[in-house]
PDB file of C-alpha atoms in Angstrom:
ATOM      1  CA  UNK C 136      99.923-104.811 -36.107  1.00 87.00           C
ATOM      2  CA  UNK C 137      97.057-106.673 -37.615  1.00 89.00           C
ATOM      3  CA  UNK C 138      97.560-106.601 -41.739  1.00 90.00           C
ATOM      4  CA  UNK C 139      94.251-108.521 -42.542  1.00 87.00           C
ATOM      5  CA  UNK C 140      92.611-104.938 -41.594  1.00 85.00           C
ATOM      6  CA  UNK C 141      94.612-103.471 -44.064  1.00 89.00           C
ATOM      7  CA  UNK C 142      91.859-103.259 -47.230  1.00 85.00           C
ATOM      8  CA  UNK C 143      91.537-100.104 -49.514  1.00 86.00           C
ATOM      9  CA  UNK C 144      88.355-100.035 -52.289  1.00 87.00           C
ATOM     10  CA  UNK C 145      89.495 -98.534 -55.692  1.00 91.00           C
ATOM     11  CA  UNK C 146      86.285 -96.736 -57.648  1.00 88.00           C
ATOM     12  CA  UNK C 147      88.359 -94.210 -59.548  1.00 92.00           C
ATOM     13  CA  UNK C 148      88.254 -95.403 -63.312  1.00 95.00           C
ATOM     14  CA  UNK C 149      87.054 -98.849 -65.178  1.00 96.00           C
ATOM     15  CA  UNK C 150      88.771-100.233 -68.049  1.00 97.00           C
ATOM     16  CA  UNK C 151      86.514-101.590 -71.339  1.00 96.00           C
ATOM     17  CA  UNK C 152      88.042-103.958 -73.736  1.00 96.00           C
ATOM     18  CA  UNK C 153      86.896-101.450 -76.698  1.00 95.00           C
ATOM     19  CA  UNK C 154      88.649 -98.659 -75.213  1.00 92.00           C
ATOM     20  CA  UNK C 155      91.970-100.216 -75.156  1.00 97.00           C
ATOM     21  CA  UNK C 156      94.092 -99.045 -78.052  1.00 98.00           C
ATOM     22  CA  UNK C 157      94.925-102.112 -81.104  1.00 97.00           C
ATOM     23  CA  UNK C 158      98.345-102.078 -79.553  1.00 98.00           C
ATOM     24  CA  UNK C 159      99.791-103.099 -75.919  1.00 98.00           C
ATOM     25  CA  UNK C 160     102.837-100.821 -76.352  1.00 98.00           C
ATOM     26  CA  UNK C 161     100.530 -97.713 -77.647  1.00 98.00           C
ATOM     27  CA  UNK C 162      98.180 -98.622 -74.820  1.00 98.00           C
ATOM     28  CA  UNK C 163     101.115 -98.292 -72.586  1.00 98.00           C
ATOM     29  CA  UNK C 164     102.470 -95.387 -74.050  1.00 98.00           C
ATOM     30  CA  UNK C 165      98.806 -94.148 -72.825  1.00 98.00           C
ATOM     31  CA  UNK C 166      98.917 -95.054 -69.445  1.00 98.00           C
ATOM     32  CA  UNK C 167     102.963 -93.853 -69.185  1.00 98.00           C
ATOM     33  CA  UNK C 168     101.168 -90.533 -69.815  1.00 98.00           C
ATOM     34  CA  UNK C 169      98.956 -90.194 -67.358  1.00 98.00           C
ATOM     35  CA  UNK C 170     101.033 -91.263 -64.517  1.00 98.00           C
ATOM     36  CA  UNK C 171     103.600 -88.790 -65.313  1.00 98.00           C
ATOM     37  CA  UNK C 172     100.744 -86.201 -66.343  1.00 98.00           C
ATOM     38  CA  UNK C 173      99.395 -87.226 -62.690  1.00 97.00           C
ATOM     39  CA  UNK C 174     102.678 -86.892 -61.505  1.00 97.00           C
ATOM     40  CA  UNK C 175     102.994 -90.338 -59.607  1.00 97.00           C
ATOM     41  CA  UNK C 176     105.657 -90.826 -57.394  1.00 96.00           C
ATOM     42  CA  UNK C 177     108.541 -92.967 -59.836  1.00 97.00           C
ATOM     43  CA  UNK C 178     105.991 -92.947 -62.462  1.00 98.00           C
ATOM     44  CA  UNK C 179     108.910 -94.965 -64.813  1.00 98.00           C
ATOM     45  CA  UNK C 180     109.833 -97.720 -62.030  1.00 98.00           C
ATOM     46  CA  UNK C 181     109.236-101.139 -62.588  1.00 98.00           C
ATOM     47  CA  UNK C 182     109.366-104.428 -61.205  1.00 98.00           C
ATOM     48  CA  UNK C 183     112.058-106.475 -63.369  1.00 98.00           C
ATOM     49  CA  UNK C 184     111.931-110.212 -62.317  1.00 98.00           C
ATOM     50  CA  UNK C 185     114.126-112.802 -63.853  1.00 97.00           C
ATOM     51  CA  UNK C 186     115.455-116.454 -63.268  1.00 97.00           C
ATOM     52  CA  UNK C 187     119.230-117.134 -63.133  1.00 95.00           C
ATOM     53  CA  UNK C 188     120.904-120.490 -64.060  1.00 94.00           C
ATOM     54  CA  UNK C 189     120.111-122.226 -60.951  1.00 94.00           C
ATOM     55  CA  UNK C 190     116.502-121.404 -61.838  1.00 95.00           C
ATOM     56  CA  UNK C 191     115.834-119.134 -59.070  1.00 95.00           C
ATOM     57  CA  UNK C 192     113.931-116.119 -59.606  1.00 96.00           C
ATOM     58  CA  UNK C 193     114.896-112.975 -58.123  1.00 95.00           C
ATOM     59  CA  UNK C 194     113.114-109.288 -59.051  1.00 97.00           C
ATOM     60  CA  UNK C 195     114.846-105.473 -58.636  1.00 96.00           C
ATOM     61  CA  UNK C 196     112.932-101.858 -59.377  1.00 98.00           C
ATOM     62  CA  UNK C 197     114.542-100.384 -62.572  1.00 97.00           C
ATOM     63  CA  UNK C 198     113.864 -97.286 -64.360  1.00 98.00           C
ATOM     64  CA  UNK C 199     111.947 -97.729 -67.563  1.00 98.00           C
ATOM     65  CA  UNK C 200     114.289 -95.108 -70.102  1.00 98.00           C
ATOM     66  CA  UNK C 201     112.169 -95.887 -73.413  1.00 97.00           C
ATOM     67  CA  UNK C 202     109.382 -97.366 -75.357  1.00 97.00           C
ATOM     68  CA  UNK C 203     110.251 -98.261 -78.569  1.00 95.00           C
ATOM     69  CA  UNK C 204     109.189-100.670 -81.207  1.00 93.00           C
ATOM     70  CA  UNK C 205     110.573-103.364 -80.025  1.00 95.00           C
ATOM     71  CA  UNK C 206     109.519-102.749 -76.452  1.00 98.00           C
ATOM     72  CA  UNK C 207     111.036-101.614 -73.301  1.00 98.00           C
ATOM     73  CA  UNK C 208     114.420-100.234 -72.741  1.00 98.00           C
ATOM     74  CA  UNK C 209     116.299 -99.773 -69.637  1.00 98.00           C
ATOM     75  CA  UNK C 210     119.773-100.069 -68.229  1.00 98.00           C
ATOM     76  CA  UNK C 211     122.178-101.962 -66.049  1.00 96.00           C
ATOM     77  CA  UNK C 212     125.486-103.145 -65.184  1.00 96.00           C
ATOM     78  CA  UNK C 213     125.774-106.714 -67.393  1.00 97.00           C
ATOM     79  CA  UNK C 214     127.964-108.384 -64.652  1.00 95.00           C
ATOM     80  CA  UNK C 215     125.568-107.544 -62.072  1.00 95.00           C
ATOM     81  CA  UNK C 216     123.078-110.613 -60.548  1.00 95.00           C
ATOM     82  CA  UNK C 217     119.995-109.272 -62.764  1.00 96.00           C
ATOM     83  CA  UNK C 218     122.304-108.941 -65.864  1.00 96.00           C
ATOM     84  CA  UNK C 219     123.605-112.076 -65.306  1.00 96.00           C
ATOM     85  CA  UNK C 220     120.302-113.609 -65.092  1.00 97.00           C
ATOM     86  CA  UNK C 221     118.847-111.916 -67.841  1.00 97.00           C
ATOM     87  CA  UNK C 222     121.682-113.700 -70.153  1.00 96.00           C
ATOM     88  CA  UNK C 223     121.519-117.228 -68.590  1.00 96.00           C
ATOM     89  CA  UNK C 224     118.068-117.305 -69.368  1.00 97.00           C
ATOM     90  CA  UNK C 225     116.633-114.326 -71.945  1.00 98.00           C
ATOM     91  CA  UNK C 226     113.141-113.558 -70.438  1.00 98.00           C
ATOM     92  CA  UNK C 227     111.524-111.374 -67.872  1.00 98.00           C
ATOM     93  CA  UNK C 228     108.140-109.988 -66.326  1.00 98.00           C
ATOM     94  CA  UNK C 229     108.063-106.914 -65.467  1.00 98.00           C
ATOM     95  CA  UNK C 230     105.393-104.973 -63.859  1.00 98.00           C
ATOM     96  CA  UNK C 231     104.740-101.350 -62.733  1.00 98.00           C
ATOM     97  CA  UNK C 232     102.311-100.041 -59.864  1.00 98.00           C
ATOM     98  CA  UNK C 233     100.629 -96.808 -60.076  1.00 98.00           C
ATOM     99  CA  UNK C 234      98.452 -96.678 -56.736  1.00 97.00           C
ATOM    100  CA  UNK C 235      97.849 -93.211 -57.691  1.00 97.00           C
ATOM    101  CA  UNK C 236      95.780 -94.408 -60.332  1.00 98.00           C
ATOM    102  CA  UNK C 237      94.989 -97.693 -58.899  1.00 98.00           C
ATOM    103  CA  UNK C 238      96.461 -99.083 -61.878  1.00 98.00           C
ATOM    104  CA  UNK C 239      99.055-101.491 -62.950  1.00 98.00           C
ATOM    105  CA  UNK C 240     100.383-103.017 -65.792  1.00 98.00           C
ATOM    106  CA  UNK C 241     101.967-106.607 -66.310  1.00 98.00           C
ATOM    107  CA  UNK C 242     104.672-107.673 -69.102  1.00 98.00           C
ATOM    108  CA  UNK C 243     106.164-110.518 -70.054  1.00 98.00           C
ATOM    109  CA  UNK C 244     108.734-111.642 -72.918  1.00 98.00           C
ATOM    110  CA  UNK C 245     111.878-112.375 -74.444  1.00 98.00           C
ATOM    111  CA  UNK C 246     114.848-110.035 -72.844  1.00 98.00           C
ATOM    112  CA  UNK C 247     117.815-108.787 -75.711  1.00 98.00           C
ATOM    113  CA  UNK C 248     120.688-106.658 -75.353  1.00 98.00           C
ATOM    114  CA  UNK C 249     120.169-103.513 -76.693  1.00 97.00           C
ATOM    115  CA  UNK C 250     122.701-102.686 -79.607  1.00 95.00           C
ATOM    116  CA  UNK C 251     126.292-101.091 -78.457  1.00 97.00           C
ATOM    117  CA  UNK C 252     125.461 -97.261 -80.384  1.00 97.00           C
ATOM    118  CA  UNK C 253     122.028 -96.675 -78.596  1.00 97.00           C
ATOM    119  CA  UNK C 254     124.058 -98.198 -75.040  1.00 97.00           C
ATOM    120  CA  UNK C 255     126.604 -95.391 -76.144  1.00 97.00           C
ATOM    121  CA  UNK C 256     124.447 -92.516 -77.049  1.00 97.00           C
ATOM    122  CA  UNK C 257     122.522 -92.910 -73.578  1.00 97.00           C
ATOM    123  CA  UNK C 258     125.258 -93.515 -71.720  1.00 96.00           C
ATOM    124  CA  UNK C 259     126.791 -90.024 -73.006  1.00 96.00           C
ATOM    125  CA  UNK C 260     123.610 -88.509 -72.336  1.00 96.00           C
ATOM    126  CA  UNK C 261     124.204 -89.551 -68.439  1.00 95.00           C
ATOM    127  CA  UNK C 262     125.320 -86.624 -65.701  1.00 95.00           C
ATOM    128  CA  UNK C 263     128.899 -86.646 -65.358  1.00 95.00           C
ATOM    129  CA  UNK C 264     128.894 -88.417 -61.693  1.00 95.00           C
ATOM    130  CA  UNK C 265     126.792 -91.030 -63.000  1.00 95.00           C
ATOM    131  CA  UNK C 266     129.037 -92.192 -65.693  1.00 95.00           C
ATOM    132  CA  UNK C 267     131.885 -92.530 -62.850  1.00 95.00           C
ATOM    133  CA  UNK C 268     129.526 -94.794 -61.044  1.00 93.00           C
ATOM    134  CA  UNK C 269     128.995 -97.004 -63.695  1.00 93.00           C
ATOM    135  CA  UNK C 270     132.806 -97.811 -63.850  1.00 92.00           C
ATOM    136  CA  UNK C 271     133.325 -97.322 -59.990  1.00 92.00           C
ATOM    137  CA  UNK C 272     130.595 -99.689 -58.764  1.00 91.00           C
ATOM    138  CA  UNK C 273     131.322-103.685 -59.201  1.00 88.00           C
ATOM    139  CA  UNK C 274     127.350-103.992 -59.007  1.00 88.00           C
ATOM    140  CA  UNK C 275     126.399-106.798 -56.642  1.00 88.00           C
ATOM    141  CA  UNK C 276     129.897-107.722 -55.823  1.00 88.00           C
ATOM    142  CA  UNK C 277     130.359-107.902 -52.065  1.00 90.00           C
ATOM    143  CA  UNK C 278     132.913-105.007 -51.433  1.00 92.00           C
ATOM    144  CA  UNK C 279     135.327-103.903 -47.705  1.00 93.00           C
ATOM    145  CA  UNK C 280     133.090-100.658 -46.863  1.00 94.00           C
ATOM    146  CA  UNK C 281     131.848 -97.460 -48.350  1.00 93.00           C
ATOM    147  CA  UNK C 282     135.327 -95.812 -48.767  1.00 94.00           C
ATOM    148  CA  UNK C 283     136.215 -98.591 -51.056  1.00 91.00           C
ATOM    149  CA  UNK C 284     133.688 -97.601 -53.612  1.00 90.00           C
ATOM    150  CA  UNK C 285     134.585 -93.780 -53.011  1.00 94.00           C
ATOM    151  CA  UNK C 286     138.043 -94.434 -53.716  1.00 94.00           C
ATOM    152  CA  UNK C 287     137.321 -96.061 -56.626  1.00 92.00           C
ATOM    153  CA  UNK C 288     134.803 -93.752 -58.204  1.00 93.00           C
ATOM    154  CA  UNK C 289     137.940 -91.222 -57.495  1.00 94.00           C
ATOM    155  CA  UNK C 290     140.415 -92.945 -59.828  1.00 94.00           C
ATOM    156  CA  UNK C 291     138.126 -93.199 -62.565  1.00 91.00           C
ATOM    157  CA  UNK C 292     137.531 -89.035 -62.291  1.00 92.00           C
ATOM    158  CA  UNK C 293     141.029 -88.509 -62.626  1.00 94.00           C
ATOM    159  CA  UNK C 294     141.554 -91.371 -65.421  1.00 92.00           C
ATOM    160  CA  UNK C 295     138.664 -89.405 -66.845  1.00 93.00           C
ATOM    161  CA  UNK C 296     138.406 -85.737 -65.923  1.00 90.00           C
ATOM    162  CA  UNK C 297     135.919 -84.793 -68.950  1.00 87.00           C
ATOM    163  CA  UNK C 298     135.005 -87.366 -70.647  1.00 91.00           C
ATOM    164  CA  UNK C 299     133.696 -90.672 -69.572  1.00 95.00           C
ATOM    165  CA  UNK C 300     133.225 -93.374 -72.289  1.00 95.00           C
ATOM    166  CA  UNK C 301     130.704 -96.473 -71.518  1.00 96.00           C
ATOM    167  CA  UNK C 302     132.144 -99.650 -69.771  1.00 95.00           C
ATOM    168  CA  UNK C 303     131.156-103.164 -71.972  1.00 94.00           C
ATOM    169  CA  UNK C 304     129.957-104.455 -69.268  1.00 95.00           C
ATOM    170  CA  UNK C 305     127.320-101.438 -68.836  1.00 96.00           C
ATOM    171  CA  UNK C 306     124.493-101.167 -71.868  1.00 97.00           C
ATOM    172  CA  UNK C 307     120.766-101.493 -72.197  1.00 98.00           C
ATOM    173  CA  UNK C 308     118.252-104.436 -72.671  1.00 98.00           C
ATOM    174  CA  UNK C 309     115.275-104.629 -74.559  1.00 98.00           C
ATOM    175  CA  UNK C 310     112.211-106.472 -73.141  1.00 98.00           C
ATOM    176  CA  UNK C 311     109.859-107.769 -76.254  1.00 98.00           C
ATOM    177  CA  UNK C 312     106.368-108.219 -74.931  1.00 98.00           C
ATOM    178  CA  UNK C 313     104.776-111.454 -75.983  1.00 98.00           C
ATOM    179  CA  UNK C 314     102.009-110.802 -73.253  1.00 98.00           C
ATOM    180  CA  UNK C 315     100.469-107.384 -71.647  1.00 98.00           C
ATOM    181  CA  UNK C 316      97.776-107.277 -68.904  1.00 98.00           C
ATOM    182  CA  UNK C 317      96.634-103.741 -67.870  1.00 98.00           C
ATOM    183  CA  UNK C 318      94.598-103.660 -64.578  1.00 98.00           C
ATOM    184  CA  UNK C 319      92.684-101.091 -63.213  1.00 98.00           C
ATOM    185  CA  UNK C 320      90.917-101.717 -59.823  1.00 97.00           C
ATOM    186  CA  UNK C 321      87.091-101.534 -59.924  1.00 96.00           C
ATOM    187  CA  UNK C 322      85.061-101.667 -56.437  1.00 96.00           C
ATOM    188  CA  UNK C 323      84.417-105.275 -54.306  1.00 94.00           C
ATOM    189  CA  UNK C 324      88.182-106.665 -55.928  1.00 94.00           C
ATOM    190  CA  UNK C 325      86.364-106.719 -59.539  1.00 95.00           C
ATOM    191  CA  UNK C 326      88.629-105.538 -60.805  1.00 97.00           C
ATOM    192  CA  UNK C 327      89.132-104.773 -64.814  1.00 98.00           C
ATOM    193  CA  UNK C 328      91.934-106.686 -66.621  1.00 98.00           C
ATOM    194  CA  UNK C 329      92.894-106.513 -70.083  1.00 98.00           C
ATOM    195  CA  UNK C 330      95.507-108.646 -71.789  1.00 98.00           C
ATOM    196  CA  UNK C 331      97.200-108.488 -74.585  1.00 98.00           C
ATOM    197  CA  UNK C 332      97.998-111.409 -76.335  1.00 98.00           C
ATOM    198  CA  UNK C 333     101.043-111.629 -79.305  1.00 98.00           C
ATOM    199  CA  UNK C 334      99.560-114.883 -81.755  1.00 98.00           C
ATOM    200  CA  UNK C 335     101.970-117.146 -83.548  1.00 96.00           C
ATOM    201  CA  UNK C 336     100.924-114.734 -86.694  1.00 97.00           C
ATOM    202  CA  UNK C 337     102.756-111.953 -85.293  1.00 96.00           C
ATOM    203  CA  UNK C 338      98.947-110.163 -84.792  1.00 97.00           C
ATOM    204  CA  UNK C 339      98.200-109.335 -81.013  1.00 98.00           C
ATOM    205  CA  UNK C 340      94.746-110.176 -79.360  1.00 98.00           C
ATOM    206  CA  UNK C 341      92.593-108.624 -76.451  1.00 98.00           C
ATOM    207  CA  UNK C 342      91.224-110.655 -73.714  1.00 98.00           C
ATOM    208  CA  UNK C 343      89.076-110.281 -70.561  1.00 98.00           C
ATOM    209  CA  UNK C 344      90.297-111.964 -67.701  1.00 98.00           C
ATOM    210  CA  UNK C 345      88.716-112.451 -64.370  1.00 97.00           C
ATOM    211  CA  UNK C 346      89.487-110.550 -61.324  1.00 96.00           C
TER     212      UNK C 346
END
C-alpha cells in the first residue's frame, strides 16, 4: 500500500470573498444546507478537539444539534474525557468535512455550558432508549464487559419506566466562534479559503488566506 499515490483534484465549486455572507454563522447556516440538501453522509458531524489539564489535546466526532446566536450547540456526558477537558480549559476547534462537496469548515472559540432548561428540553426531546443511555453509560470510564453496561441501562428502565429526567452530569455546550475559515478545494491544491475574523469591537472581518 503506497499512500503518496493517493491524490484526488477537487474542480466542483470556488469560493469568492464577496460571496460569503457578512456573517460566519449565517455563512454556515448556508453551507449546513447544502450538505444536508446534498444529502452527505453525517452531514452534522464534527471534529471537536480540546486540551485537558495536562495540556494534551485530544479530538472526538460529535453531532452538531444547533446553530444559534451564540454559536454551536451539541451534547455530551460532562464527566466524560472531552467534558472534562472542555471545563479545565474552556476552548475548542472544531471542524467538519464534507468530501461530497469538497468542502470544509474550521472553528475556533471559547466553549460554555449551555444553560440547564435548553439541556432539559433536548434531553426530553431524546428517544426513550437514549435517555437510559445517558444514565447507564459512565462515558469513558473503563468498565468489566458489555453485560455490565446492559445491566445497568436495565435498572435505570425500571427506576424509570416512562419517564426519564436528564442526569447533571449530561447537558449541552456552546462553542462561541472567535474565528471561521470555510474552504472549498479549487484544482492544483489552490484551494479557496475564507476566514472569518471576530475584532476586539465585537465586528467580524473577511480574509483571504493562502492555500
Amino acid at each position: 500500500m503506497d499512500l503518496h499515490v493517493i491524490r484526488q483534484d477537487y474542480a466542483k465549486e470556488s469560493l469568492e470573498l464577496n460571496d460569503c455572507a457578512e456573517l460566519p454563522l449565517t455563512q454556515l447556516k448556508t453551507w449546513l444546507e447544502a450538505a444536508l440538501h446534498a444529502k452527505v453522509n453525517e452531514p452534522t458531524a464534527m471534529n471537536v478537539a480540546a486540551v485537558d489539564e495536562n495540556g494534551r489535546p485530544n479530538a472526538r466526532i460529535v453531532l452538531l444539534k444547533e446553530v444559534n446566536e451564540q454559536g454551536l450547540v451539541f451534547f455530551t456526558n460532562y464527566n466524560s474525557r472531552k467534558g472534562q477537558a472542555l471545563q479545565a480549559n474552556p476552548f475548542a476547534a472544531v471542524t467538519f468535512f464534507w468530501p461530497e462537496l469538497e468542502r470544509q469548515v474550521r472553528v475556533e472559540g471559547q466553549v460554555v455550558k449551555l444553560d440547564a432548561a435548553a439541556s432539559d428540553e433536548y434531553f426530553a426531546s431524546r428517544p426513550y432508549a437514549s435517555r437510559i443511555g445517558a444514565w447507564a453509560s459512565e462515558q469513558s470510564q473503563v468498565i468489566p464487559d458489555k453485560a455490565h453496561l446492559m445491566k445497568r441501562a436495565a435498572a435505570i428502565g425500571i427506576k424509570h419506566p416512562l419517564n426519564v429526567p436528564r442526569p447533571e452530569h449530561w447537558g449541552g455546550f456552546v462553542v462561541i466562534p472567535d474565528s471561521v475559515e470555510f474552504w472549498q478545494g479549487r484544482p492544483s491544491r489552490l484551494h479557496d479559503r475564507v476566514q472569518y475574523r471576530l475584532q476586539d469591537d465585537g465586528q467580524w472581518t473577511k480574509v483571504r488566506l493562502a492555500p
